[in-house]
């Protein structure tokens, strides 16, 4: 068990960042105190939050009741004695080392001995802030991105004296507040700013050198990186002096390559304000501009990995989640070819007398491996982590292959347990529907079958082994994700977990074991309810009906997973034969007694039960063909051994996917419209 138990939060500094951080914590239902120098500043910060939340209500992001709840989770004070019982404090005061150190000295005095102290510094090392407290081991860097209530990325930074338990607790606290954490070493600029600041700086250098004019650089950058705002517009939004400060601070601690170019210094010092974006772009210069910006990005990205500050995966997640680039630097390197990327990076490195990092200096003919599924040994367990948070960890062929490789690595370690985890707000949100649609449009069923067969084979390796597997379901768990959890020996979920099998709503059926494993866990009637209705099942309900074995707060999630994973070989499950409680009785009876045909034809009465009425309504919107197919699989599977049932489910895929409802349902999902399913002949 982790000795740090984070339930309550405080944010010091009620400015732009601090107020946004507090807002996000409160939005996730957690209590937070906002602290500033005096009551007026606190009130200003609370005012910023109220305005943002009110805007959320106007734009119908929240209902007014939810907005009141969010605001109710936040209190403000300038009285530091209120911090005495807080579990995690996040500092977001001015970017001035002396100010920050004063704050940390004071926090060291007023906070309890097991409080975690986080700093949102952008340009100082965490250790330089931490060393002034009596307990530097509890100081962790938490670098948020603007706007912190909306941007999910946070860099979590340990330092040479930090306690691994404090790091893990801070990480779990970030997950609990709905963030997507990535890890960074305690190094200048951490991960994202280390390549983003030079990207901006290089744009100004190009301008200063007269390589192209401003509208051309702006347009070339947007095109090459697929972004909505170019470097100059971004500087205008965040404040041009901030870019100067950021570049100079990197330049000071790293190398003159990072220092602000003359044009940027001159622009700020002469008080020119925002850049003028007016003018026509000259497309003939796009390539030369793009090459420089790409070269800088590739050089720094590879350097970050070379120095061990970050990983290939986290560099890319940082770009996609934090900067909203459609592709991370390493994905771009693979796209244009490692050899060409190395040429571009070398051009930059040569100019500044820097070495080209090994990763791209010796490309060979291979792509850089990007692990969508990562393996690590942690706390005496094998941990496999889905690491594509911005794609909600959706399954595709590449993920399937990497999952299999990771499972094999886990087995070879001989460690006593295996945990399947994921980063971001989803555990695994189903399979890549685009892949299905593209193949069906080409009349190609074979790749779909291959995907399902490989997926089923991988899932079959997960349970009943000497090394028990536990799914650590921290968030959204849909379709193939719920089937993956079901394939594990144990399922542990956070309070934010939501399970669903929505396939019949897109014209297909669960094809990775869902029609066979679900009834064996929760009983045939409730399995029918979940599969026919696609209803979301909350964490609490999942535990009640037996879909999950336990629900644990984020701070206890890892320990709970470990306790299940260390139980030894799972003996197998027996399907329940009765409703779990009176709450579920009517649903249980309804689905035990009525067929799809009766439900669709309106001859199955709800008898006034609200849950049943809702189920009937939802079923009417699903694909009848898929419903009949699911019913047959569920009923026939109940009379078979699991393995035979899984084979049957795989065999049924062709009939399901080649029916018109499948293409219609999945296309409708991609086009964000209601599907028009065929009416069945039977009814
Ligand atoms: N703005 C960004 O995009 C961004 C992004 C990531 C990190 N950061 C970092 O976040 C921190 C805050 O940035 P900001 O943009 O919110 O600044 P800001 O100027 O908007 O807010 C700073 C707040 O801290 C308060 N403050 C100053 N000294 C204090 C003290 N001793 N005790 C309590 N409160 C004090 C100020 O009154 C002010 O309200 C900085 O370290 C910055 O580098 C900023």
XYZ file of C-alpha atoms and ligand atoms in Angstrom:
727
model
C 0.000 0.000 0.000
C 1.277 3.456 -0.885
C 1.900 5.498 2.267
C 0.607 8.677 0.626
C -3.163 8.810 0.603
C -4.411 11.665 -1.569
C -8.022 12.669 -1.051
C -7.884 16.454 -0.781
C -6.089 19.048 -2.870
C -4.883 22.643 -2.642
C -3.553 24.917 -5.359
C -1.240 27.808 -4.477
C -1.513 30.737 -6.861
C -4.946 31.640 -8.179
C -3.730 32.980 -11.531
C -4.289 31.618 -15.025
C -2.847 28.181 -14.358
C -3.776 27.784 -10.691
C -7.442 28.614 -11.201
C -7.653 26.209 -14.157
C -5.958 23.405 -12.219
C -8.353 23.900 -9.294
C -11.319 23.964 -11.687
C -10.323 20.633 -13.207
C -9.856 18.971 -9.817
C -13.285 20.219 -8.713
C -14.865 19.115 -11.997
C -13.713 15.579 -11.274
C -15.637 15.707 -8.005
C -12.701 16.265 -5.653
C -12.344 18.915 -2.956
C -9.798 21.664 -3.571
C -8.669 24.825 -1.771
C -7.392 27.739 -3.857
C -4.769 29.873 -2.090
C -3.193 33.210 -3.009
C -1.461 36.112 -1.288
C -4.611 37.951 -0.224
C -8.380 37.614 -0.322
C -8.716 39.872 -3.324
C -6.449 37.663 -5.445
C -8.266 34.576 -4.218
C -11.599 36.142 -5.187
C -10.229 36.990 -8.619
C -9.185 33.344 -9.131
C -12.573 32.072 -7.968
C -14.175 34.586 -10.349
C -12.185 33.167 -13.293
C -13.420 29.687 -12.409
C -17.039 30.788 -12.043
C -16.887 32.461 -15.451
C -15.485 29.315 -17.087
C -18.074 27.096 -15.433
C -20.887 29.486 -16.411
C -19.660 29.346 -19.990
C -19.799 25.559 -19.724
C -23.461 25.817 -18.707
C -24.224 28.227 -21.578
C -22.580 25.875 -24.057
C -24.478 22.968 -22.465
C -21.291 21.161 -21.394
C -22.695 21.029 -17.837
C -26.158 21.270 -16.368
C -26.629 24.109 -13.829
C -26.832 21.557 -10.959
C -23.468 20.079 -12.016
C -21.957 23.564 -12.236
C -23.080 24.261 -8.655
C -21.557 20.985 -7.519
C -18.249 21.834 -9.199
C -18.168 25.257 -7.578
C -19.164 23.670 -4.278
C -15.974 21.560 -4.373
C -13.793 24.687 -4.382
C -13.022 26.942 -1.463
C -10.630 29.870 -1.432
C -8.411 31.292 1.294
C -5.323 33.359 1.978
C -4.944 31.664 5.353
C -2.191 29.052 4.974
C -3.123 27.282 8.182
C -5.961 25.764 6.123
C -3.314 23.679 4.340
C -2.478 21.669 7.445
C -4.655 18.684 6.547
C -4.442 18.804 2.741
C -3.009 15.682 1.035
C -1.684 17.226 -2.162
C -0.597 20.822 -2.750
C 0.086 22.076 -6.272
C 2.109 25.269 -6.515
C 1.363 27.561 -9.499
C 2.785 30.936 -8.428
C 4.956 33.311 -10.502
C 7.807 31.737 -12.449
C 10.441 33.130 -10.110
C 12.733 30.695 -8.323
C 12.981 32.757 -5.149
C 9.197 33.156 -4.926
C 8.717 29.447 -5.470
C 11.345 28.561 -2.890
C 9.686 30.821 -0.344
C 6.400 29.066 -1.015
C 7.990 25.632 -0.576
C 9.743 26.617 2.640
C 6.417 27.718 4.002
C 4.623 24.611 2.720
C 7.251 22.495 4.453
C 6.250 24.200 7.695
C 2.466 24.196 7.412
C 1.683 20.943 5.576
C 1.457 17.549 7.248
C 4.357 15.114 6.996
C 2.858 12.937 4.289
C 1.496 15.649 2.019
C 2.725 15.584 -1.573
C 4.008 18.948 -2.759
C 3.771 19.499 -6.495
C 5.312 22.316 -8.516
C 4.032 23.524 -11.868
C 7.287 25.217 -12.775
C 8.018 25.469 -16.497
C 11.633 26.497 -16.500
C 13.310 25.482 -13.241
C 14.449 22.057 -12.223
C 12.217 20.394 -9.665
C 15.210 19.613 -7.472
C 16.040 23.327 -7.233
C 12.601 23.984 -5.813
C 12.546 20.839 -3.667
C 15.871 21.310 -1.920
C 14.630 24.125 0.311
C 12.112 21.910 2.096
C 12.931 19.479 4.858
C 11.233 16.775 2.789
C 12.416 17.038 -0.814
C 11.389 13.406 -1.324
C 7.740 14.485 -1.290
C 8.205 17.212 -3.907
C 7.161 16.182 -7.423
C 7.015 18.226 -10.624
C 3.555 18.484 -12.144
C 3.790 20.446 -15.361
C 0.357 21.316 -16.728
C -0.540 22.804 -20.090
C -2.719 25.755 -20.885
C -5.724 25.649 -20.443
C -5.321 23.183 -17.566
C -9.051 22.564 -17.170
C -9.239 21.494 -20.818
C -5.811 20.213 -21.830
C -5.416 16.705 -20.423
C -1.638 16.444 -20.565
C 0.466 16.668 -17.437
C 4.171 15.869 -17.178
C 4.970 14.119 -13.907
C 8.568 14.704 -12.861
C 10.548 12.950 -10.195
C 14.014 14.153 -9.200
C 17.109 12.589 -7.733
C 15.767 12.613 -4.156
C 12.097 11.903 -4.798
C 10.424 8.955 -3.165
C 9.053 6.479 -5.776
C 5.917 6.128 -3.640
C 5.405 9.892 -3.792
C 5.823 9.767 -7.566
C 3.280 6.924 -7.886
C 0.825 8.705 -5.602
C 1.151 11.914 -7.625
C 0.624 9.939 -10.816
C -2.519 8.282 -9.410
C -3.751 11.687 -8.228
C -3.373 13.017 -11.766
C -5.331 10.047 -13.132
C -8.016 10.703 -10.524
C -8.296 14.296 -11.737
C -8.886 13.163 -15.311
C -5.409 13.927 -16.607
C -3.238 12.009 -19.062
C 0.163 11.859 -17.331
C 3.494 11.302 -19.050
C 6.769 10.840 -17.229
C 9.689 13.219 -17.553
C 13.158 13.276 -16.043
C 14.065 16.438 -14.159
C 15.646 18.176 -17.139
C 15.339 21.668 -18.658
C 12.005 22.154 -20.440
C 10.940 18.639 -19.416
C 9.473 16.921 -22.510
C 7.083 18.993 -24.610
C 8.580 22.477 -24.183
C 11.975 21.087 -25.037
C 10.881 20.641 -28.697
C 7.992 23.076 -28.834
C 10.052 26.120 -27.789
C 12.761 25.467 -30.443
C 9.993 24.935 -33.019
C 8.686 28.425 -32.333
C 12.193 29.864 -32.094
C 13.227 28.371 -35.421
C 10.240 30.008 -37.081
C 11.452 33.411 -35.889
C 15.011 32.566 -36.981
C 13.734 31.756 -40.468
C 12.079 35.150 -40.508
C 15.208 36.909 -39.230
C 17.393 35.192 -41.820
C 15.027 36.278 -44.572
C 14.396 32.684 -45.674
C 10.686 33.460 -46.001
C 8.198 36.067 -44.861
C 5.945 35.600 -41.877
C 2.720 34.467 -43.647
C 4.768 31.906 -45.601
C 6.422 30.476 -42.467
C 3.068 30.390 -40.724
C 1.357 28.575 -43.606
C 4.259 26.176 -44.189
C 4.309 25.213 -40.499
C 0.569 24.589 -40.478
C 0.793 22.413 -43.542
C 3.864 20.418 -42.485
C 2.605 19.718 -38.952
C -1.132 19.581 -39.726
C -1.907 22.181 -37.050
C -4.558 24.894 -36.908
C -2.268 27.652 -35.610
C 1.254 28.373 -36.760
C 4.115 29.469 -34.468
C 3.464 33.203 -34.799
C -0.247 32.984 -34.072
C 0.544 30.777 -31.069
C 3.019 33.352 -29.772
C 0.335 36.020 -30.135
C -2.074 33.932 -28.100
C 0.319 33.058 -25.275
C 2.280 36.342 -25.274
C 5.444 36.885 -27.337
C 7.650 37.738 -24.279
C 6.860 34.291 -22.812
C 8.427 32.662 -25.901
C 11.521 34.808 -25.485
C 11.795 33.894 -21.829
C 11.250 30.183 -22.508
C 13.882 30.042 -25.255
C 16.450 31.957 -23.239
C 15.951 29.800 -20.217
C 16.529 26.640 -22.309
C 19.486 28.312 -24.009
C 21.049 29.111 -20.656
C 20.785 25.613 -19.277
C 21.334 23.570 -22.457
C 23.056 25.041 -25.519
C 23.010 28.235 -27.619
C 20.933 26.339 -30.201
C 17.968 26.695 -27.837
C 18.507 30.397 -27.065
C 16.165 32.960 -28.567
C 17.080 34.049 -32.069
C 17.984 37.672 -32.666
C 14.714 38.467 -34.406
C 12.743 37.338 -31.358
C 14.915 39.347 -28.960
C 14.675 42.421 -31.154
C 10.899 42.066 -31.576
C 10.273 41.920 -27.844
C 12.835 44.511 -26.820
C 11.481 47.051 -29.254
C 8.026 46.497 -27.746
C 6.387 45.517 -31.020
C 3.622 43.493 -29.346
C 1.867 40.830 -31.388
C 3.098 39.658 -34.764
C 1.137 40.815 -37.770
C -0.092 37.737 -39.602
C -1.320 39.640 -42.651
C -0.105 38.846 -46.157
C -0.037 36.189 -48.849
C 1.967 33.011 -48.361
C 4.526 32.009 -50.990
C 4.063 28.262 -51.547
C 7.371 27.950 -53.410
C 9.151 28.363 -50.060
C 7.067 25.904 -48.049
C 9.549 23.058 -48.429
C 12.606 24.938 -47.207
C 10.665 26.221 -44.192
C 9.143 22.827 -43.400
C 12.540 21.133 -43.620
C 14.005 23.456 -40.991
C 11.060 23.114 -38.596
C 10.957 19.348 -39.021
C 14.711 19.095 -38.595
C 14.595 20.978 -35.298
C 11.710 18.868 -34.025
C 13.339 15.585 -35.017
C 16.695 16.547 -33.551
C 15.249 17.501 -30.168
C 12.813 14.575 -30.012
C 15.603 12.076 -30.614
C 17.840 13.919 -28.169
C 15.183 13.641 -25.436
C 15.127 9.873 -25.823
C 18.912 9.676 -26.102
C 19.307 11.570 -22.801
C 16.694 9.388 -21.104
C 14.467 12.374 -20.369
C 11.545 10.705 -22.083
C 10.503 7.806 -24.292
C 9.539 7.649 -27.950
C 5.948 7.036 -26.871
C 5.725 9.864 -24.344
C 7.319 12.381 -26.711
C 4.576 11.555 -29.204
C 1.748 11.529 -26.654
C 2.967 14.911 -25.409
C 2.663 16.366 -28.913
C -0.734 14.845 -29.637
C -2.393 15.436 -26.284
C -0.587 18.570 -25.096
C -0.080 20.430 -28.379
C -2.880 18.740 -30.331
C -0.561 17.905 -33.208
C -2.206 15.148 -35.240
C 1.053 13.161 -35.225
C 3.894 12.969 -32.760
C 7.502 13.668 -33.861
C 8.364 9.975 -34.085
C 5.270 9.164 -36.105
C 6.340 11.948 -38.457
C 9.865 10.534 -38.608
C 8.473 7.140 -39.589
C 6.165 8.735 -42.138
C 8.822 10.643 -44.017
C 11.414 7.903 -43.488
C 14.095 7.714 -40.826
C 16.843 8.347 -43.347
C 15.313 11.593 -44.600
C 14.480 12.641 -41.036
C 18.108 12.055 -40.072
C 19.228 14.302 -42.954
C 16.956 17.097 -41.757
C 18.067 16.724 -38.134
C 21.731 16.535 -39.191
C 21.439 19.805 -41.064
C 20.401 21.467 -37.804
C 22.948 19.614 -35.690
C 25.815 20.439 -38.082
C 24.945 24.102 -38.061
C 25.172 24.194 -34.269
C 28.045 21.702 -33.896
C 25.849 19.217 -32.091
C 25.877 15.434 -32.393
C 22.965 13.735 -34.091
C 21.343 11.428 -31.537
C 21.986 7.742 -32.115
C 18.322 6.897 -32.566
C 18.169 8.665 -35.911
C 21.858 8.919 -36.753
C 21.934 5.198 -37.558
C 18.583 4.615 -39.165
C 19.297 1.439 -41.148
C 16.206 0.565 -43.104
C 13.954 0.181 -40.076
C 11.265 2.381 -38.676
C 11.500 3.610 -35.113
C 9.486 1.281 -32.950
C 6.549 3.005 -31.261
C 5.015 0.821 -28.600
C 1.256 1.143 -28.573
C 1.363 -1.470 -25.856
C 4.156 -1.185 -23.315
C 5.588 -3.733 -20.984
C 7.242 -3.095 -17.649
C 7.975 -4.869 -14.391
C 6.546 -2.929 -11.518
C 6.049 -3.773 -7.856
C 6.969 -7.413 -8.506
C 4.315 -7.773 -11.214
C 4.324 -7.787 -14.990
C 2.408 -4.728 -16.203
C 1.153 -4.280 -19.742
C -0.063 -0.779 -20.549
C -2.076 0.404 -23.538
C -0.451 3.665 -24.446
C -2.509 5.428 -27.113
C -4.636 7.631 -24.853
C -5.680 10.088 -27.532
C -7.093 7.208 -29.632
C -8.864 5.926 -26.491
C -6.560 2.902 -26.770
C -8.678 1.451 -29.565
C -7.730 -2.015 -30.756
C -6.297 -2.611 -34.199
C -4.102 -5.270 -35.777
C -0.877 -3.578 -34.678
C -2.124 -3.252 -31.089
C -3.180 -6.921 -31.166
C 0.272 -8.061 -32.287
C 2.032 -5.888 -29.700
C -0.329 -7.124 -26.992
C 0.566 -10.710 -27.823
C 4.287 -9.886 -27.724
C 3.844 -8.142 -24.373
C 1.937 -11.089 -22.904
C 4.707 -13.411 -24.030
C 7.301 -11.183 -22.373
C 5.207 -11.137 -19.211
C 5.000 -14.936 -19.135
C 8.748 -15.323 -19.640
C 9.489 -13.164 -16.586
C 7.890 -15.802 -14.371
C 6.543 -12.993 -12.180
C 3.583 -14.092 -10.067
C 0.968 -11.832 -11.648
C 0.084 -9.812 -14.720
C -1.813 -6.510 -14.769
C -3.336 -4.997 -17.897
C -3.532 -1.227 -17.563
C -4.043 1.767 -19.804
C -3.312 5.474 -19.863
C -5.795 8.277 -20.423
C -9.512 8.428 -19.929
C -10.262 5.100 -21.590
C -9.076 1.612 -20.747
C -9.813 0.307 -24.235
C -12.704 1.868 -26.128
C -13.362 -0.937 -28.581
C -11.910 -1.719 -31.967
C -10.975 0.563 -34.825
C -14.312 0.818 -36.672
C -12.689 2.618 -39.610
C -10.685 -0.507 -40.328
C -13.892 -2.570 -40.521
C -15.631 -0.048 -42.779
C -12.689 0.283 -45.160
C -12.560 -3.465 -45.602
C -16.297 -3.973 -45.952
C -16.420 -1.262 -48.596
C -13.847 -3.264 -50.546
C -15.863 -6.458 -49.959
C -12.863 -7.786 -48.029
C -14.013 -9.897 -45.092
C -10.770 -11.824 -44.656
C -8.826 -9.023 -42.856
C -11.742 -8.594 -40.431
C -11.850 -12.315 -39.728
C -8.080 -12.358 -39.296
C -8.285 -9.476 -36.797
C -10.973 -11.259 -34.763
C -9.187 -14.608 -34.883
C -5.870 -13.128 -33.740
C -7.733 -11.118 -31.091
C -9.530 -14.186 -29.797
C -6.288 -16.170 -29.717
C -4.572 -13.405 -27.744
C -7.472 -13.132 -25.300
C -7.510 -16.903 -24.805
C -3.956 -16.764 -23.449
C -4.953 -14.488 -20.598
C -6.839 -16.625 -18.109
C -6.392 -19.775 -16.100
C -2.599 -19.538 -16.073
C -0.147 -19.776 -13.190
C 0.406 -16.048 -13.639
C -3.111 -14.662 -13.078
C -4.154 -11.623 -15.064
C -6.027 -8.607 -13.737
C -7.595 -5.883 -15.858
C -7.022 -2.469 -14.253
C -10.005 -0.660 -15.778
C -9.499 3.016 -14.952
C -11.968 4.559 -17.410
C -14.136 3.956 -20.423
C -14.232 0.288 -21.356
C -16.189 -0.411 -24.508
C -16.720 -3.347 -26.848
C -13.397 -5.127 -27.325
C -12.197 -3.420 -24.128
C -14.949 -4.990 -22.040
C -14.223 -8.295 -23.780
C -10.550 -7.925 -22.886
C -11.433 -7.312 -19.247
C -13.708 -10.357 -19.324
C -10.869 -12.450 -20.733
C -8.702 -11.661 -17.708
C -8.954 -13.674 -14.513
C -9.924 -10.599 -12.507
C -11.348 -7.168 -13.197
C -10.608 -4.250 -10.867
C -12.080 -0.881 -11.727
C -11.841 2.738 -10.648
C -14.971 4.728 -9.786
C -14.668 6.309 -13.262
C -14.885 3.001 -15.117
C -17.832 2.508 -17.461
C -18.431 -0.762 -19.251
C -20.562 -1.372 -22.328
C -20.932 -3.704 -25.278
C -22.428 -1.340 -27.849
C -21.999 -3.611 -30.918
C -25.655 -4.311 -31.724
C -26.143 -0.564 -32.081
C -23.663 -0.538 -34.969
C -25.009 -3.651 -36.680
C -22.550 -6.232 -35.364
C -22.101 -8.507 -32.334
C -19.250 -8.793 -29.821
C -16.657 -10.919 -31.615
C -13.828 -11.179 -29.102
C -15.566 -13.539 -26.729
C -18.178 -11.173 -25.301
C -21.175 -13.342 -26.144
C -19.532 -16.294 -24.382
C -17.612 -14.907 -21.428
C -20.151 -12.321 -20.296
C -22.978 -14.813 -19.501
C -20.469 -16.972 -17.624
C -19.723 -14.000 -15.381
C -23.036 -12.254 -14.876
C -25.606 -14.859 -15.910
C -27.397 -15.263 -19.244
C -30.299 -12.831 -18.599
C -28.107 -9.874 -17.635
C -25.656 -10.674 -20.440
C -28.592 -10.416 -22.842
C -29.553 -7.105 -21.278
C -26.048 -5.673 -21.739
C -25.563 -6.967 -25.284
C -29.044 -6.173 -26.613
C -29.210 -2.681 -25.096
C -25.540 -1.599 -25.210
C -26.283 0.061 -21.859
C -23.420 1.640 -19.919
C -22.668 -0.119 -16.649
C -21.090 1.978 -13.908
C -18.252 0.744 -11.712
C -20.592 0.175 -8.762
C -23.102 -1.758 -10.880
C -20.303 -3.745 -12.517
C -19.217 -4.997 -9.098
C -22.782 -5.696 -8.050
C -23.573 -7.846 -11.084
C -20.185 -9.578 -11.033
C -18.730 -8.007 -14.159
C -15.924 -6.585 -12.026
C -14.410 -8.150 -8.920
C -13.638 -4.923 -7.078
C -13.885 -1.168 -7.278
C -11.051 0.906 -5.852
C -10.207 4.594 -5.726
C -7.286 5.587 -7.959
C -4.966 5.806 -4.983
C -5.700 2.153 -4.157
C -6.063 0.806 -7.681
C -2.548 -0.598 -8.090
C -2.517 -2.248 -4.676
C -5.939 -3.795 -5.291
C -4.839 -5.138 -8.684
C -1.726 -6.566 -7.068
C -3.731 -8.327 -4.371
C -5.836 -10.089 -7.030
C -2.870 -10.844 -9.275
C -1.064 -12.575 -6.426
C -3.837 -15.049 -5.693
C -2.449 -17.841 -7.829
C -4.172 -19.772 -10.583
C -7.820 -18.816 -10.974
C -10.146 -21.764 -10.414
C -12.676 -20.697 -13.070
C -16.118 -19.187 -12.658
C -19.626 -20.488 -12.339
C -22.340 -18.346 -13.845
C -24.790 -16.964 -11.278
C -28.225 -18.539 -11.399
C -30.214 -15.699 -9.841
C -30.401 -11.922 -9.916
C -27.707 -10.277 -7.776
C -30.245 -8.203 -5.817
C -33.839 -7.006 -5.989
C -32.705 -4.010 -8.042
C -31.914 -6.368 -10.918
C -34.796 -8.828 -10.449
C -37.197 -7.402 -13.034
C -34.489 -7.129 -15.699
C -33.290 -10.638 -14.908
C -36.792 -12.095 -15.195
C -37.599 -10.162 -18.353
C -34.528 -11.345 -20.242
C -34.808 -14.857 -18.838
C -38.330 -15.139 -20.221
C -38.452 -13.176 -23.461
C -36.892 -13.643 -26.851
C -35.652 -10.915 -29.167
C -38.650 -11.600 -31.402
C -41.069 -11.006 -28.534
C -39.271 -7.842 -27.472
C -39.141 -6.381 -30.987
C -42.779 -7.251 -31.719
C -43.929 -5.589 -28.488
C -45.332 -8.763 -26.952
C -42.940 -8.752 -23.995
C -44.491 -6.610 -21.245
C -42.385 -4.302 -19.056
C -44.959 -4.547 -16.249
C -44.252 -0.963 -15.253
C -40.594 -1.560 -14.409
C -38.527 1.491 -15.354
C -35.301 -0.391 -16.127
C -37.163 -2.841 -18.361
C -39.020 -0.038 -20.126
C -35.743 1.683 -20.817
C -34.225 -1.566 -22.100
C -37.121 -2.138 -24.528
C -36.776 1.397 -25.876
C -33.064 1.014 -26.414
C -33.420 -2.373 -28.103
C -35.801 -0.834 -30.663
C -32.897 1.311 -31.940
C -30.512 -1.611 -32.508
C -29.919 -3.719 -35.603
C -32.508 -6.526 -35.560
C -30.157 -8.741 -37.546
C -27.407 -8.250 -35.003
C -29.854 -8.831 -32.120
C -30.989 -12.177 -33.544
C -27.387 -13.201 -34.179
C -26.408 -12.249 -30.618
C -29.374 -14.130 -29.170
C -28.441 -17.315 -30.995
C -24.820 -17.079 -29.854
C -25.861 -16.452 -26.266
C -28.424 -19.259 -26.142
C -26.328 -21.846 -27.982
C -23.178 -20.876 -26.068
C -24.909 -21.568 -22.762
C -24.998 -25.276 -23.686
C -21.330 -25.538 -24.689
C -17.869 -25.479 -23.236
C -16.319 -22.006 -23.398
C -13.816 -22.917 -26.116
C -16.502 -24.312 -28.399
C -18.597 -21.217 -27.780
C -15.692 -18.962 -28.746
C -15.199 -20.920 -31.986
C -18.896 -20.569 -32.724
C -18.752 -16.812 -32.150
C -15.848 -16.513 -34.574
C -17.659 -18.589 -37.209
C -20.727 -16.362 -36.909
C -18.812 -13.209 -37.769
C -19.149 -13.655 -41.530
C -22.947 -13.746 -41.444
C -22.969 -10.699 -39.193
C -20.415 -8.562 -41.008
C -21.673 -9.325 -44.492
C -25.207 -8.207 -43.639
C -26.043 -4.672 -44.800
C -26.690 -3.537 -41.208
C -23.022 -3.912 -40.308
C -21.715 -1.468 -42.901
C -24.633 0.881 -42.309
C -24.223 0.813 -38.512
C -20.491 1.400 -38.545
C -20.645 4.088 -41.229
C -23.342 5.860 -39.248
C -21.049 5.833 -36.222
C -18.196 7.390 -38.195
C -20.540 9.934 -39.762
C -22.124 10.712 -36.395
C -25.693 10.011 -37.521
C -28.446 7.541 -36.644
C -28.196 4.277 -38.557
C -31.062 3.082 -40.791
C -31.207 -0.646 -40.122
C -33.157 -3.136 -42.254
C -36.354 -4.425 -40.755
C -36.225 -8.155 -40.150
C -38.367 -10.623 -42.110
C -39.317 -12.544 -38.938
C -41.375 -9.892 -37.153
N 0.769 30.089 -18.483
C 1.104 28.905 -19.005
O 0.789 28.573 -20.164
C 1.869 27.935 -18.138
C 1.961 26.591 -18.519
C 2.592 25.681 -17.688
C 3.134 26.117 -16.495
N 3.057 27.429 -16.162
C 3.632 27.836 -14.873
O 2.570 28.028 -13.953
C 2.947 28.984 -12.967
C 1.878 30.054 -12.860
O 1.698 30.657 -14.103
P 0.436 31.593 -14.384
O 0.468 31.839 -15.855
O -0.772 31.015 -13.783
O 0.832 32.913 -13.595
P -0.124 34.089 -13.070
O 0.718 35.295 -12.987
O -1.383 34.139 -13.866
O -0.543 33.641 -11.603
C 0.360 33.544 -10.544
C -0.448 33.682 -9.252
O 0.393 33.351 -8.156
C 0.114 34.241 -7.102
N 1.240 34.299 -6.192
C 2.437 34.876 -6.370
N 3.213 34.689 -5.284
C 2.492 33.981 -4.408
C 2.728 33.468 -3.110
N 3.881 33.660 -2.502
N 1.755 32.808 -2.514
C 0.573 32.603 -3.110
N 0.284 33.060 -4.328
C 1.233 33.736 -4.970
C -0.161 35.558 -7.778
O -0.863 36.454 -6.945
C -0.959 35.108 -8.995
O -2.341 35.073 -8.721
C 4.309 29.494 -13.392
O 5.291 28.764 -12.719
C 4.356 29.155 -14.873
O 5.655 29.018 -15.377
C 2.424 28.336 -16.937
